[in-house]
mmCIF file with all atom_site columns, C-alpha atoms in Angstrom:
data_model
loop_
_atom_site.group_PDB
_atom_site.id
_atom_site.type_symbol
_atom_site.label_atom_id
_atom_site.label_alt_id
_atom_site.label_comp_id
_atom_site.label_asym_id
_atom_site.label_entity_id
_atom_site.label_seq_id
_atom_site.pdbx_PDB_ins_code
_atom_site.Cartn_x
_atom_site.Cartn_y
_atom_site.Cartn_z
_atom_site.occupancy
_atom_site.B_iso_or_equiv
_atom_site.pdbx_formal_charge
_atom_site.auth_seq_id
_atom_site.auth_comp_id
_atom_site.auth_asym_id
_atom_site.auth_atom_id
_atom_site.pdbx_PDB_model_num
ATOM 1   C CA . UNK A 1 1   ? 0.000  0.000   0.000  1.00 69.00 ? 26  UNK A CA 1
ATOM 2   C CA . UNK A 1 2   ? 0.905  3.410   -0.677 1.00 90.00 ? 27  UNK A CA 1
ATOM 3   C CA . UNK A 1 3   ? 0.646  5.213   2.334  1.00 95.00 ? 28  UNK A CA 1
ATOM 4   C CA . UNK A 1 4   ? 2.226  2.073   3.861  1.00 95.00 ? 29  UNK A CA 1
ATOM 5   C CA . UNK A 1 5   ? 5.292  2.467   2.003  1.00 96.00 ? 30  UNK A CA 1
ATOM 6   C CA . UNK A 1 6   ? 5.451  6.292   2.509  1.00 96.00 ? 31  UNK A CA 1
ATOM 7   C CA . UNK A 1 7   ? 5.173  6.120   6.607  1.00 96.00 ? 32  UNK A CA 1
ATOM 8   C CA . UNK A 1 8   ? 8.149  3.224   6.234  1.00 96.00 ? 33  UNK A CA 1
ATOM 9   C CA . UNK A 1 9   ? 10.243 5.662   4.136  1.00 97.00 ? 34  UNK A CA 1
ATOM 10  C CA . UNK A 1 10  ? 9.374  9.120   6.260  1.00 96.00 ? 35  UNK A CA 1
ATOM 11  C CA . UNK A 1 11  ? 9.864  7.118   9.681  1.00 96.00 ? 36  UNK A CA 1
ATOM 12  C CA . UNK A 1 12  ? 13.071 5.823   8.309  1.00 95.00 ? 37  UNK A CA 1
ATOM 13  C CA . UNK A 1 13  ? 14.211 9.486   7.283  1.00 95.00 ? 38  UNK A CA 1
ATOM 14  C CA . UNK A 1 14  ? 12.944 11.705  9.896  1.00 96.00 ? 39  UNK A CA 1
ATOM 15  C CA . UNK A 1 15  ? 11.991 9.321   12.588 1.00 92.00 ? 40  UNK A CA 1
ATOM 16  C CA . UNK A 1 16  ? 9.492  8.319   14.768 1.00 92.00 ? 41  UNK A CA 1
ATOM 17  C CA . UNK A 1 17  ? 8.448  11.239  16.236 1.00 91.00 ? 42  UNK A CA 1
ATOM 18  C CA . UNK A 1 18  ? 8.827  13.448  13.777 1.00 94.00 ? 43  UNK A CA 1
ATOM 19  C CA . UNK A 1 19  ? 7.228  11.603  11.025 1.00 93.00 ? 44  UNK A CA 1
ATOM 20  C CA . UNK A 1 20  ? 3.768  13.228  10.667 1.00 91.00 ? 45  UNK A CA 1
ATOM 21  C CA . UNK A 1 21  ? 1.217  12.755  8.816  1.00 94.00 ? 46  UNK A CA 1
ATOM 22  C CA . UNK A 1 22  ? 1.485  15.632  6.611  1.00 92.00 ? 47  UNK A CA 1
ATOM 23  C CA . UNK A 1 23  ? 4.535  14.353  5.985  1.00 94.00 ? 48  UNK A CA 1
ATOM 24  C CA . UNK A 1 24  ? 3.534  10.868  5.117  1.00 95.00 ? 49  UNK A CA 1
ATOM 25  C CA . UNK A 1 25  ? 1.195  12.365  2.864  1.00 93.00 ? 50  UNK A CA 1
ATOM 26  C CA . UNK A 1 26  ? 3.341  14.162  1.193  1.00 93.00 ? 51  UNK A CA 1
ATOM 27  C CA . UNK A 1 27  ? 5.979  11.346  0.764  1.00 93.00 ? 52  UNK A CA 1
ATOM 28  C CA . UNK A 1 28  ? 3.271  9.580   -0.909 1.00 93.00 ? 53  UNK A CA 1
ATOM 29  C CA . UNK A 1 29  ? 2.471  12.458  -3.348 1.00 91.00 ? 54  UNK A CA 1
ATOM 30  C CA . UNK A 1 30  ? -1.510 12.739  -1.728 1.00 91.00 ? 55  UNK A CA 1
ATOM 31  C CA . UNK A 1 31  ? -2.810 16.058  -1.775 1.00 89.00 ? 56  UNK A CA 1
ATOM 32  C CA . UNK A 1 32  ? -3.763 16.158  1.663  1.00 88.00 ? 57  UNK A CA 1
ATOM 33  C CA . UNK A 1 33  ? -4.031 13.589  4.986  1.00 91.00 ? 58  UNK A CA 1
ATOM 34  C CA . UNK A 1 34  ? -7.341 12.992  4.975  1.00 91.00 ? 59  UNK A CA 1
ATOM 35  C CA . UNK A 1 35  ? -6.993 9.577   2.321  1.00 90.00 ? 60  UNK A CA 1
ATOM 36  C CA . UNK A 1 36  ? -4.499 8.716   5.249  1.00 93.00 ? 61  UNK A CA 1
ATOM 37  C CA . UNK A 1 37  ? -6.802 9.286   7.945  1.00 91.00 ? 62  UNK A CA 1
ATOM 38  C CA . UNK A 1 38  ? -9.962 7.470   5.817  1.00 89.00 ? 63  UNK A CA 1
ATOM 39  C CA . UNK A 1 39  ? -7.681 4.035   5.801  1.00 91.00 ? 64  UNK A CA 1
ATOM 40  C CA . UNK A 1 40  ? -6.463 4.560   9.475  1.00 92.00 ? 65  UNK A CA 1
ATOM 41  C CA . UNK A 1 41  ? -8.087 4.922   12.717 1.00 92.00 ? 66  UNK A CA 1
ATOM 42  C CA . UNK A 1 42  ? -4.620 7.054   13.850 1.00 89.00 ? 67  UNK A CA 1
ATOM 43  C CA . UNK A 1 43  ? -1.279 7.168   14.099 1.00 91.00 ? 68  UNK A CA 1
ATOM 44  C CA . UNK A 1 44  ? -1.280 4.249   16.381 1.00 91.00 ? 69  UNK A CA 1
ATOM 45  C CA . UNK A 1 45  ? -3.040 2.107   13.748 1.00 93.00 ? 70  UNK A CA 1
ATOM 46  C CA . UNK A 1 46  ? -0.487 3.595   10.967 1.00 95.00 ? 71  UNK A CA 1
ATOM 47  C CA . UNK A 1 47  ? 2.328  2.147   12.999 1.00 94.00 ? 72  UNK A CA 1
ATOM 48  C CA . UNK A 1 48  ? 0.834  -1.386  13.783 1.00 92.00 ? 73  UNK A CA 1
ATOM 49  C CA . UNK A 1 49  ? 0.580  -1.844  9.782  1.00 94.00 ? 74  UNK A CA 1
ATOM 50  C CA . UNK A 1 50  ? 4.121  -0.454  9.483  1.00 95.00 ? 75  UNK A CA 1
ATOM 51  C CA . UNK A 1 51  ? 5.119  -3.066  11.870 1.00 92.00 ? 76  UNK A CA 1
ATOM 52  C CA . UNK A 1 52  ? 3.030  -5.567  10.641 1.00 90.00 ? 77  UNK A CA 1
ATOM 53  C CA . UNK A 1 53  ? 3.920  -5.214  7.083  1.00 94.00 ? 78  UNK A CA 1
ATOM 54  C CA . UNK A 1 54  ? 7.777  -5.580  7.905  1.00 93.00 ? 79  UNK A CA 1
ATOM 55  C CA . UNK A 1 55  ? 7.543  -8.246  9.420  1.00 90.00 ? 80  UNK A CA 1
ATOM 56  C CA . UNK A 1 56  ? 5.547  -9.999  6.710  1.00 92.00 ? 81  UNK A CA 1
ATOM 57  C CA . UNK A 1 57  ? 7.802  -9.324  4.798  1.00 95.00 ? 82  UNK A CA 1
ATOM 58  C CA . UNK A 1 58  ? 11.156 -10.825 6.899  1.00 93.00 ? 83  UNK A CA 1
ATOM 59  C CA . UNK A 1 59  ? 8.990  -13.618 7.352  1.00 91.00 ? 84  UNK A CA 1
ATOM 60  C CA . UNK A 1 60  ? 8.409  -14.253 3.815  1.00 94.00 ? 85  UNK A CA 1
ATOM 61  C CA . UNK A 1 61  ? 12.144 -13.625 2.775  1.00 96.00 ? 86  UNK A CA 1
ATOM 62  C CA . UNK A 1 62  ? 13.053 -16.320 5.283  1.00 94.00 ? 87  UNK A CA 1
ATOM 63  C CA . UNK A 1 63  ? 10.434 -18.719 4.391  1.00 93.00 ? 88  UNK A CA 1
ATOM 64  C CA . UNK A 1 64  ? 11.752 -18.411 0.754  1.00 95.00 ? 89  UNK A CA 1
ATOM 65  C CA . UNK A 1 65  ? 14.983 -18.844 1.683  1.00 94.00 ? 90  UNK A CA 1
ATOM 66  C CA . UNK A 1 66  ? 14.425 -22.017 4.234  1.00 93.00 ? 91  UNK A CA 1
ATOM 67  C CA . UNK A 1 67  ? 12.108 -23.878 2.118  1.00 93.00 ? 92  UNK A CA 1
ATOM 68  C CA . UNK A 1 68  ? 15.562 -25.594 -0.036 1.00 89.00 ? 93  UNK A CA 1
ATOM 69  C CA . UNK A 1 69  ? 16.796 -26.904 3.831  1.00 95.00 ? 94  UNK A CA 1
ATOM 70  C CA . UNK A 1 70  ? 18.245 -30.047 3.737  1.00 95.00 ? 95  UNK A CA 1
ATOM 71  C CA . UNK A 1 71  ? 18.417 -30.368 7.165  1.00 95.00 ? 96  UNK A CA 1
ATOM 72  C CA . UNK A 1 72  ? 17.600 -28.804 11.079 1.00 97.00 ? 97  UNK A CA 1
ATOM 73  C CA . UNK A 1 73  ? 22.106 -27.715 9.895  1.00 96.00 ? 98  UNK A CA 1
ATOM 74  C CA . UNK A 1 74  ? 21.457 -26.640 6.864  1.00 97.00 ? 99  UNK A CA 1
ATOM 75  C CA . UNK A 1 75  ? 18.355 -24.697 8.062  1.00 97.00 ? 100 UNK A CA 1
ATOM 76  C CA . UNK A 1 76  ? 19.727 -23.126 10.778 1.00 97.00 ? 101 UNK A CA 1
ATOM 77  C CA . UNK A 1 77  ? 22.269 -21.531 8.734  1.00 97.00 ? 102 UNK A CA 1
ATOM 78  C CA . UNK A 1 78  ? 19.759 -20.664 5.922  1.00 97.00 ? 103 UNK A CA 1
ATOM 79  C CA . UNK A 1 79  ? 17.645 -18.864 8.976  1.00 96.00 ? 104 UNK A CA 1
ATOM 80  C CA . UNK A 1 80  ? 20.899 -16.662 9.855  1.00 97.00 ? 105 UNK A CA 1
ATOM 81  C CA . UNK A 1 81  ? 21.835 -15.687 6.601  1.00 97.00 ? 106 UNK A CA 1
ATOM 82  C CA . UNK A 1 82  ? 18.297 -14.671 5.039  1.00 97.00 ? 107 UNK A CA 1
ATOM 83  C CA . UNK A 1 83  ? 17.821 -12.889 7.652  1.00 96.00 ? 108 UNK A CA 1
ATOM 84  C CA . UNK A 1 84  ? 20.845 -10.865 7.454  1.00 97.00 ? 109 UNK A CA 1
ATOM 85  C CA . UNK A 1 85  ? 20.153 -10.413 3.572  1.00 97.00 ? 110 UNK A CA 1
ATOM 86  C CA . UNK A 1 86  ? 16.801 -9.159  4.321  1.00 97.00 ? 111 UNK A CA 1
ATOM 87  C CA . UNK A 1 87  ? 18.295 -6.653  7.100  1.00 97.00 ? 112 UNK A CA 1
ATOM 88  C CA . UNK A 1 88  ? 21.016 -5.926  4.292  1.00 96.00 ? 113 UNK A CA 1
ATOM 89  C CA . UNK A 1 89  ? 18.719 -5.738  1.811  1.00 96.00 ? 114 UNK A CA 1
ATOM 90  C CA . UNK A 1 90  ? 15.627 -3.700  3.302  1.00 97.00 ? 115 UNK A CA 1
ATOM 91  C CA . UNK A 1 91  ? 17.696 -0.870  5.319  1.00 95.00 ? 116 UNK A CA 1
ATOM 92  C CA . UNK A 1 92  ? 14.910 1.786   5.388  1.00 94.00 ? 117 UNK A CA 1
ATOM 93  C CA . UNK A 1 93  ? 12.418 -1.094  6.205  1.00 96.00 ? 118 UNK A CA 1
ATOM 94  C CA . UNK A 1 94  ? 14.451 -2.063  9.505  1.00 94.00 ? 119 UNK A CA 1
ATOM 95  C CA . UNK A 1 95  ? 15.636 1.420   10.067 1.00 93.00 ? 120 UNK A CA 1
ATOM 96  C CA . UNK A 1 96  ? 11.846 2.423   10.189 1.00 95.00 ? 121 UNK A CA 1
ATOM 97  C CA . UNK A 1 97  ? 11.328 -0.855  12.594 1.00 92.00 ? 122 UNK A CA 1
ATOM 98  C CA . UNK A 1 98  ? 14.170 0.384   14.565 1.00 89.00 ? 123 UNK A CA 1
ATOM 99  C CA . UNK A 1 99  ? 12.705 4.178   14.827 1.00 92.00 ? 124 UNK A CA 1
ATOM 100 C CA . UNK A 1 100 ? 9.296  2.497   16.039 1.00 93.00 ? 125 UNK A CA 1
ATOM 101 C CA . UNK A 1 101 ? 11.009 0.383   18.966 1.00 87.00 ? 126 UNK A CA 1
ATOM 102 C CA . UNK A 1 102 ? 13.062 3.081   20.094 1.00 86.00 ? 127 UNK A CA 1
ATOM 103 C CA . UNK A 1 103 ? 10.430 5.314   20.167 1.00 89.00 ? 128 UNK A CA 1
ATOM 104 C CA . UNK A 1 104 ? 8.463  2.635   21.995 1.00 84.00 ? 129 UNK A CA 1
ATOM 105 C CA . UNK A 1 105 ? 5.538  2.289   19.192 1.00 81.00 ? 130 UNK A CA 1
ATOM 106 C CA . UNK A 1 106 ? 6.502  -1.202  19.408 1.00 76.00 ? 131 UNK A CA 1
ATOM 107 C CA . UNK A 1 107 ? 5.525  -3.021  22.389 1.00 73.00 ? 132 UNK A CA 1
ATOM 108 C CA . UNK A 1 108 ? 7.266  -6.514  21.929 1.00 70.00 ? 133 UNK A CA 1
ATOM 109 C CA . UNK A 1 109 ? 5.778  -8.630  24.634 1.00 72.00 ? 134 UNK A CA 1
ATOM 110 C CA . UNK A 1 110 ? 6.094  -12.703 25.474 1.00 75.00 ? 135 UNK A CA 1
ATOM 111 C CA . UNK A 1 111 ? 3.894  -13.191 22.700 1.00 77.00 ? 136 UNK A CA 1
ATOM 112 C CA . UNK A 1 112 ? 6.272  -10.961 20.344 1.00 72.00 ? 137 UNK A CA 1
ATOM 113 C CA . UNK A 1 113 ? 9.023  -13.020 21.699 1.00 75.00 ? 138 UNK A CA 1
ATOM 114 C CA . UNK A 1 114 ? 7.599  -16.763 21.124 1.00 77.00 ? 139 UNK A CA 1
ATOM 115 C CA . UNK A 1 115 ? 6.669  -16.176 17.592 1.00 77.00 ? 140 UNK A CA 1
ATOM 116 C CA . UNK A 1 116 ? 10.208 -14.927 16.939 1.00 78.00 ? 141 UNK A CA 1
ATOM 117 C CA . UNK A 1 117 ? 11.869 -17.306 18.619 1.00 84.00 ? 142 UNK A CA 1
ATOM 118 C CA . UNK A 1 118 ? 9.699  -20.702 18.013 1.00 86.00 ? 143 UNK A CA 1
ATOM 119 C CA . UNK A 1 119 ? 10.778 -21.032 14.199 1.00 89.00 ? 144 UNK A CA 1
ATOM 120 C CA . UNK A 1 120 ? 14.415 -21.476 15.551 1.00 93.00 ? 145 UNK A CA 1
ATOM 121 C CA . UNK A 1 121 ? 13.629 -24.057 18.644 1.00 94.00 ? 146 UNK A CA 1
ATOM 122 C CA . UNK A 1 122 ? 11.379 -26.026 16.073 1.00 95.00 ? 147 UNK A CA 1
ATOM 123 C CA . UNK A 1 123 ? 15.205 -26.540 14.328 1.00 96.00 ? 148 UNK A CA 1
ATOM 124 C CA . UNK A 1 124 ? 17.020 -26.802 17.199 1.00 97.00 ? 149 UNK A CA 1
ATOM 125 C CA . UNK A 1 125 ? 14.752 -29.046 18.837 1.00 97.00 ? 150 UNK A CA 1
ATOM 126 C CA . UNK A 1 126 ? 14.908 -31.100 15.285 1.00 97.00 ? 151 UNK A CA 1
ATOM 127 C CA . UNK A 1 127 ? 18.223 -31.044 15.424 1.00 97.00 ? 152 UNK A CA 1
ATOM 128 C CA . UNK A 1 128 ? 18.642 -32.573 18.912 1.00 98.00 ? 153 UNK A CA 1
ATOM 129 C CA . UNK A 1 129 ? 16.644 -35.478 17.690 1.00 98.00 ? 154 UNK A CA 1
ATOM 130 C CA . UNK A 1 130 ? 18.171 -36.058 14.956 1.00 97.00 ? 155 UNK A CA 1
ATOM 131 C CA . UNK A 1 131 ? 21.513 -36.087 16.370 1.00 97.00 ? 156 UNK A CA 1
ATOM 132 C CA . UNK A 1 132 ? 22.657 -33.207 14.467 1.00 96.00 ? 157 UNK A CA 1
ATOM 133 C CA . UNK A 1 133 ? 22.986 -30.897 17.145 1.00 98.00 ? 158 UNK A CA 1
ATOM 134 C CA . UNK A 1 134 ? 24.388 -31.105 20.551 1.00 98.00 ? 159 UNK A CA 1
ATOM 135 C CA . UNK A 1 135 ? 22.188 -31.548 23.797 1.00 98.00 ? 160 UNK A CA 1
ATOM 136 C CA . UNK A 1 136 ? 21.335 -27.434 25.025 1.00 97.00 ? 161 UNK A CA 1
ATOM 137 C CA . UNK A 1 137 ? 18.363 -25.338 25.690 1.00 97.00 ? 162 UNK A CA 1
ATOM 138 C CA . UNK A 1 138 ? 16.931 -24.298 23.014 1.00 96.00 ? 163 UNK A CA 1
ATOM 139 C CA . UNK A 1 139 ? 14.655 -21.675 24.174 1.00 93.00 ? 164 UNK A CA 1
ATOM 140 C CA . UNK A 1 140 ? 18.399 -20.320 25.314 1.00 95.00 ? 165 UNK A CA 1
ATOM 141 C CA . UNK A 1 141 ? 19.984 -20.936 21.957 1.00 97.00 ? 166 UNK A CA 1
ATOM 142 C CA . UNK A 1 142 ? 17.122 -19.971 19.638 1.00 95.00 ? 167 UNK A CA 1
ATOM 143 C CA . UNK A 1 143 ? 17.041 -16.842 21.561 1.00 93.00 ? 168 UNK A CA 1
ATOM 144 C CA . UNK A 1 144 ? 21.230 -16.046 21.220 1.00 96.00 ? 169 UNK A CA 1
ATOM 145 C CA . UNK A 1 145 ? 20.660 -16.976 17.877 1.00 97.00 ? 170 UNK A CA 1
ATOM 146 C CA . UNK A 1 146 ? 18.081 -14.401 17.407 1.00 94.00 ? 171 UNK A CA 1
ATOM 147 C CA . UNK A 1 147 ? 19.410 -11.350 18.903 1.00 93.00 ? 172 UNK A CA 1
ATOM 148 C CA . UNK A 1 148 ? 23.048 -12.077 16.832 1.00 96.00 ? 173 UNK A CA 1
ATOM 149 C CA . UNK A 1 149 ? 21.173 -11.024 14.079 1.00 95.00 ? 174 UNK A CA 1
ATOM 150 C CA . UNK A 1 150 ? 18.820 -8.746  15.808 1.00 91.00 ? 175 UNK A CA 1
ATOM 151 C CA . UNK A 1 151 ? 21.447 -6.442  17.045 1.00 92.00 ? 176 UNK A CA 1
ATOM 152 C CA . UNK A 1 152 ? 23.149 -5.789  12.808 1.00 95.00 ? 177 UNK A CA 1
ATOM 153 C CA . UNK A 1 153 ? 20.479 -2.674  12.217 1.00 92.00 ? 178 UNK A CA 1
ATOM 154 C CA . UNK A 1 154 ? 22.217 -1.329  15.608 1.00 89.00 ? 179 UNK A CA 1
ATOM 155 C CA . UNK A 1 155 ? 25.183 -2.166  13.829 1.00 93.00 ? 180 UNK A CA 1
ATOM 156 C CA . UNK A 1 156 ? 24.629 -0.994  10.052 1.00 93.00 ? 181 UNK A CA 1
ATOM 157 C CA . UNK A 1 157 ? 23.275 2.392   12.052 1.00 88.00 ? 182 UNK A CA 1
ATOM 158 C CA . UNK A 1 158 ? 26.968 2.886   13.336 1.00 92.00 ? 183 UNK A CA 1
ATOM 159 C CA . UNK A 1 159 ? 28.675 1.390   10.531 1.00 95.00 ? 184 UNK A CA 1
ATOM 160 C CA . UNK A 1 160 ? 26.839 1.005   7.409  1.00 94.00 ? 185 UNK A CA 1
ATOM 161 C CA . UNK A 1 161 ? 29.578 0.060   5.114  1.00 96.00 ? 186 UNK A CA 1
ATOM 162 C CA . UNK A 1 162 ? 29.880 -3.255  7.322  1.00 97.00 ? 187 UNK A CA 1
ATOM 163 C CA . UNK A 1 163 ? 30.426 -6.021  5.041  1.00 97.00 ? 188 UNK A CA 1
ATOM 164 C CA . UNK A 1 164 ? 27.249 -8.324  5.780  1.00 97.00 ? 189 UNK A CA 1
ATOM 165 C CA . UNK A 1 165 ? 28.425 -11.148 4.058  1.00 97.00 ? 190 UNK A CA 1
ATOM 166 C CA . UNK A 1 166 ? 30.875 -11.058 6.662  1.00 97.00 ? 191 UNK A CA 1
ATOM 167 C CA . UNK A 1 167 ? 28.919 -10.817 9.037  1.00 98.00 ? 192 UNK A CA 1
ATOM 168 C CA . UNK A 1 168 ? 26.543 -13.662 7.771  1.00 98.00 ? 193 UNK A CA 1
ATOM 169 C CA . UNK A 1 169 ? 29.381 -16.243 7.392  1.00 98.00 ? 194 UNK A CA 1
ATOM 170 C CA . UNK A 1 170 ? 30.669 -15.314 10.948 1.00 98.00 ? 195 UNK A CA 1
ATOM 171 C CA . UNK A 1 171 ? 26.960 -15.694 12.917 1.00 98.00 ? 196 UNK A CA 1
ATOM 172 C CA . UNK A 1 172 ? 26.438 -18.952 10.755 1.00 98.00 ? 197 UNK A CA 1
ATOM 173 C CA . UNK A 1 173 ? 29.755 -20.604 11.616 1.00 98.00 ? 198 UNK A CA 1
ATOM 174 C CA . UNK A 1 174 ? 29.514 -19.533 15.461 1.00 98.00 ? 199 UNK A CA 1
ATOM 175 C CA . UNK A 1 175 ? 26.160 -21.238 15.678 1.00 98.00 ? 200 UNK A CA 1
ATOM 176 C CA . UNK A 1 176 ? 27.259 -24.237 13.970 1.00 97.00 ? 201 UNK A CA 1
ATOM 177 C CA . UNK A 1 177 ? 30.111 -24.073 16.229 1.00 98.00 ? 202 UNK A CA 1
ATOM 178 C CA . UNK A 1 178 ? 27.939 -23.812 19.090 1.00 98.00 ? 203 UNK A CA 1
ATOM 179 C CA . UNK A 1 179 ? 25.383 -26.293 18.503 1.00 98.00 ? 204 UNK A CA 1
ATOM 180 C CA . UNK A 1 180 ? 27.097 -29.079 16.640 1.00 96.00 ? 205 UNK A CA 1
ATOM 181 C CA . UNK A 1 181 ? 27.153 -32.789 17.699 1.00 95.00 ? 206 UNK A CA 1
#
């Protein structure tokens, strides 16, 4: 959507706070807010779709990306470096994501957590009983896993001429370090 894309862009460039509707609108090339305010209850609402839409859209990459896994190995390290593609890939999408949380428009709760974090146990856990992977928690180790690749925004913020690929093949071979049989 439009006006979807324009808040993503505007919050990525100006920020959360600052990223109005006016200036949504006008990012968008609408004549005025009210088309903005006829699709959305607020700015509130705005920002759940924002969120919502971004991370439809990691999820999807992933998926993509997982679906050739030959294994709870091979998906694990499929998982760590889609992801950091995406991040690569979509910078304004998960700078805007990154405005939202800091500016607390993003309220990421237990729920938040489990549905981020249950994709990776399911391998882990598949791993284990396959014999692939070492005996560990893997509530614990889904949830390292997770914020490795959580924290490269915080990272591309500071440094964004930080070679990903890098980055990718250093996560993936630390986890396969880590949970190896």
């Amino acid at each position: 959507m439009q006006i979807v894309e324009a808040a993503i862009t505007t919050i990525a460039d100006v920020g959360c706070h600052k990223a109005s509707f006016a200036k949504i609108a006008e990012r968008a090339g609408l004549s005025s807010t009210s088309r903005i305010s006829y699709h959305f209850a607020g700015r509130d609402d705005l920002i759940r779709e924002v969120v919502g839409e971004v991370l439809s859209m990691i999820g999807g990459f992933v998926g993509e990306r997982m679906a050739a896994a030959s294994g709870p190995a091979d998906a694990l390290g499929l998982y760590i470096r889609a992801t950091v593609a995406f991040i690569a890939g979509h910078r304004q999408e998960m700078k805007a994501l990154l405005e939202i949380f800091l500016a607390g428009g993003f309220r990421y709760d237990a729920e938040n957590e489990a549905q981020v974090v249950s994709p990776l146990e399911g391998i882990l856990q598949q791993g284990q009983q396959e014999g692939a992977f070492r005996p560990f928690d893997t509530r614990v180790m889904a949830t390292l896993i997770q914020r490795a690749v959580d924290g490269l925004p915080f990272m591309l913020a500071a440094d964004p001429d930080l070679d990903t690929g890098s980055f990718a093949d250093e996560v993936a071979a630390t986890f396969d370090r880590a949970t190896r049989a």
